[in-house]
Structures are given as structure tokens and as C-alpha cells.
Amino acid sequence: MDLKGYYAYVFIIASLLTLIFLSVFPVVPVGDEELAGISPTGVHYNLSLPVGVSFSTFLALMLFFISIVIFYGTKSTFYNVLIDSSGISFVFLNYFNYYLIYETWKPEIMILPFLIEITFNGAKTLVIDLGQIVLIVILYRAYKMIRTNKS
């Protein structure tokens, strides 16, 4: 299979996986997160959307981890498409989740290499950005595939 066809399949499957993961949103165990979204200033935040997308992102990350651990190095096109598309799906959902966090709380978000610094009400936190790590793995796999197909 040529590279254009391969990546066309990857993006189609990544889109389908993203829709499947987002469709799991109604079964997310939200619990009292909606009530926990009350800030010290008295503003009520509805946390069901960021929590639901975060759960969908977690499922995409688990599919990527499981598929890369089990199928990395295989010659099967199906398994390689599964690895790349689950990674792209995770990266999209990861940054969509950060966007929803920004829209919900309006914190200051600074993207650093492999980290994201979030500042809200004077409190700072550093979060490991798995989206960047997965993106590097996907780009490395693409570079390796392009190099082997040129030869």
C-alpha cells in the first residue's frame, strides 16, 4: 500500500475512533462532579463536559498504549493503522479536553516541552502532556515509514 492510501485510512479510522470515544460520553460516571464545580468566588461550573471528554481521552490513550505494546513492529497494515489512528485520536481528544478546560474555567495555560502549566486563582500546576509524547511517537513512526518506502 502506498503512503497516501495508508494515511488516508489512518485519518478515516482516527475520525471514527474519535466519534466512538466521544459517544461513550453518556455512560461516564460523573457522580457529583457537577456539584464540585463551585469556585471560591461562588461561580458554578458544570464539569460534566470536561469530565466526559477526559474519560473519552483516557479510553483513546489506553487503546494506543495497548495497541503499541502488543503490535509495535508488526508488518500487518491493519495493526499499524490501528496504532497510528488511535494515537491521532488521542492527540485530538487530549487537546480538545484542554480547550474545554480553558472554556470552563478560563485559566492561564502555557504549553511547555512535554508539560503544560495551568494557573488558576493563583495556583499553578504542571501536567505531563502525553499528547506531545504520543505525537512524537506518531511522527517517528511516519518518518520511519517514509524512509523505508523510499528505499
Short mmCIF file of C-alpha atoms in Angstrom, two decimals:
data_model
loop_
_atom_site.label_atom_id
_atom_site.label_comp_id
_atom_site.label_asym_id
_atom_site.label_seq_id
_atom_site.Cartn_x
_atom_site.Cartn_y
_atom_site.Cartn_z
CA MET A 1 0.00 0.00 0.00
CA ASP A 2 1.30 3.45 -0.86
CA LEU A 3 1.81 6.11 1.79
CA LYS A 4 -1.07 8.33 0.68
CA GLY A 5 -3.52 5.45 0.87
CA TYR A 6 -2.16 4.34 4.22
CA TYR A 7 -2.53 7.77 5.82
CA ALA A 8 -5.96 8.21 4.24
CA TYR A 9 -7.00 5.04 6.08
CA VAL A 10 -5.31 6.27 9.26
CA PHE A 11 -7.21 9.57 9.28
CA ILE A 12 -10.53 7.90 8.42
CA ILE A 13 -10.12 5.35 11.23
CA ALA A 14 -8.89 8.10 13.61
CA SER A 15 -12.05 10.09 12.88
CA LEU A 16 -14.21 7.03 13.50
CA LEU A 17 -12.37 6.22 16.73
CA THR A 18 -12.77 9.80 17.93
CA LEU A 19 -16.51 9.64 17.28
CA ILE A 20 -16.75 6.27 19.03
CA PHE A 21 -14.84 7.53 22.08
CA LEU A 22 -16.95 10.69 22.25
CA SER A 23 -20.12 8.59 22.01
CA VAL A 24 -19.17 6.94 25.33
CA PHE A 25 -19.75 10.32 26.98
CA PRO A 26 -23.28 9.49 28.31
CA VAL A 27 -22.04 6.48 30.31
CA VAL A 28 -19.27 8.40 32.09
CA PRO A 29 -19.53 8.02 35.86
CA VAL A 30 -19.88 11.77 36.51
CA GLY A 31 -21.30 11.47 40.03
CA ASP A 32 -21.05 14.71 42.00
CA GLU A 33 -18.59 16.46 39.70
CA GLU A 34 -21.28 18.92 38.64
CA LEU A 35 -21.73 19.98 42.28
CA ALA A 36 -17.98 20.06 42.91
CA GLY A 37 -17.55 22.81 40.36
CA ILE A 38 -18.25 25.67 42.75
CA SER A 39 -15.34 28.08 42.94
CA PRO A 40 -14.31 30.17 45.96
CA THR A 41 -15.87 33.17 44.22
CA GLY A 42 -19.26 31.44 44.16
CA VAL A 43 -19.31 30.77 40.40
CA HIS A 44 -20.85 27.41 39.49
CA TYR A 45 -19.02 25.38 36.82
CA ASN A 46 -20.66 22.46 35.06
CA LEU A 47 -17.91 19.85 34.97
CA SER A 48 -19.79 17.09 33.18
CA LEU A 49 -18.44 18.04 29.73
CA PRO A 50 -14.72 18.23 30.66
CA VAL A 51 -15.02 15.06 32.77
CA GLY A 52 -16.75 13.20 29.92
CA VAL A 53 -14.18 14.23 27.32
CA SER A 54 -11.40 13.42 29.77
CA PHE A 55 -12.82 9.90 30.11
CA SER A 56 -13.01 9.56 26.32
CA THR A 57 -9.41 10.75 26.09
CA PHE A 58 -8.36 8.16 28.67
CA LEU A 59 -10.01 5.40 26.61
CA ALA A 60 -8.16 6.59 23.48
CA LEU A 61 -4.87 6.62 25.40
CA MET A 62 -5.44 3.10 26.69
CA LEU A 63 -6.20 1.83 23.16
CA PHE A 64 -2.99 3.49 21.93
CA PHE A 65 -0.88 2.02 24.75
CA ILE A 66 -2.31 -1.47 24.36
CA SER A 67 -2.01 -1.46 20.58
CA ILE A 68 1.55 -0.10 20.56
CA VAL A 69 2.72 -2.58 23.22
CA ILE A 70 1.15 -5.58 21.51
CA PHE A 71 1.51 -4.72 17.82
CA TYR A 72 4.61 -2.48 17.52
CA GLY A 73 6.97 -3.78 14.85
CA THR A 74 4.39 -5.92 13.10
CA LYS A 75 4.20 -5.90 9.31
CA SER A 76 0.40 -6.01 9.28
CA THR A 77 -1.15 -2.90 7.75
CA PHE A 78 -4.27 -3.26 9.90
CA TYR A 79 -2.35 -3.21 13.17
CA ASN A 80 -0.17 -0.29 12.05
CA VAL A 81 -3.28 1.66 11.05
CA LEU A 82 -4.77 0.86 14.47
CA ILE A 83 -1.65 2.15 16.26
CA ASP A 84 -1.42 5.38 14.26
CA SER A 85 -5.14 6.13 14.22
CA SER A 86 -5.57 5.54 17.95
CA GLY A 87 -2.62 7.85 18.57
CA ILE A 88 -4.05 10.60 16.37
CA SER A 89 -7.44 10.17 18.02
CA PHE A 90 -5.83 10.52 21.44
CA VAL A 91 -3.89 13.65 20.44
CA PHE A 92 -7.05 15.31 19.11
CA LEU A 93 -9.10 14.39 22.19
CA ASN A 94 -6.28 15.45 24.52
CA TYR A 95 -6.08 18.98 23.15
CA PHE A 96 -9.87 19.19 22.81
CA ASN A 97 -10.00 18.37 26.53
CA TYR A 98 -7.55 21.19 27.31
CA TYR A 99 -9.71 23.51 25.21
CA LEU A 100 -12.78 22.54 27.23
CA ILE A 101 -10.86 23.11 30.45
CA TYR A 102 -9.93 26.56 29.18
CA GLU A 103 -13.51 27.36 28.18
CA THR A 104 -14.88 26.14 31.53
CA TRP A 105 -12.53 27.85 33.99
CA LYS A 106 -10.59 30.37 31.87
CA PRO A 107 -7.21 29.52 33.46
CA GLU A 108 -3.87 30.58 32.07
CA ILE A 109 -2.47 27.65 30.08
CA MET A 110 1.13 27.60 28.91
CA ILE A 111 2.39 24.75 26.76
CA LEU A 112 5.99 23.77 27.55
CA PRO A 113 8.07 20.92 26.14
CA PHE A 114 6.36 17.75 27.43
CA LEU A 115 4.50 19.77 30.10
CA ILE A 116 1.51 22.06 30.39
CA GLU A 117 1.41 24.70 33.11
CA ILE A 118 -2.09 25.63 34.26
CA THR A 119 -2.58 28.66 36.52
CA PHE A 120 -5.99 29.25 38.12
CA ASN A 121 -6.78 31.58 41.03
CA GLY A 122 -3.07 31.90 41.84
CA ALA A 123 -2.50 28.14 42.00
CA LYS A 124 -0.07 26.67 39.46
CA THR A 125 0.18 23.07 38.39
CA LEU A 126 2.42 21.26 35.92
CA VAL A 127 0.83 18.44 33.97
CA ILE A 128 2.72 15.95 31.83
CA ASP A 129 1.46 16.45 28.28
CA LEU A 130 1.05 12.96 26.93
CA GLY A 131 -0.29 14.47 23.71
CA GLN A 132 3.18 15.73 22.80
CA ILE A 133 4.77 12.37 23.64
CA VAL A 134 2.24 10.43 21.55
CA LEU A 135 2.65 12.96 18.73
CA ILE A 136 6.42 12.38 18.74
CA VAL A 137 5.86 8.61 18.60
CA ILE A 138 3.46 9.04 15.66
CA LEU A 139 5.87 11.36 13.83
CA TYR A 140 8.75 8.93 14.44
CA ARG A 141 6.65 6.09 13.02
CA ALA A 142 5.77 8.25 9.99
CA TYR A 143 9.42 9.18 9.45
CA LYS A 144 10.42 5.52 9.66
CA MET A 145 7.67 4.52 7.23
CA ILE A 146 8.62 7.24 4.75
CA ARG A 147 12.27 6.23 4.96
CA THR A 148 11.58 2.55 4.34
CA ASN A 149 9.23 3.28 1.43
CA LYS A 150 11.83 5.48 -0.32
CA SER A 151 14.35 2.64 -0.41
#
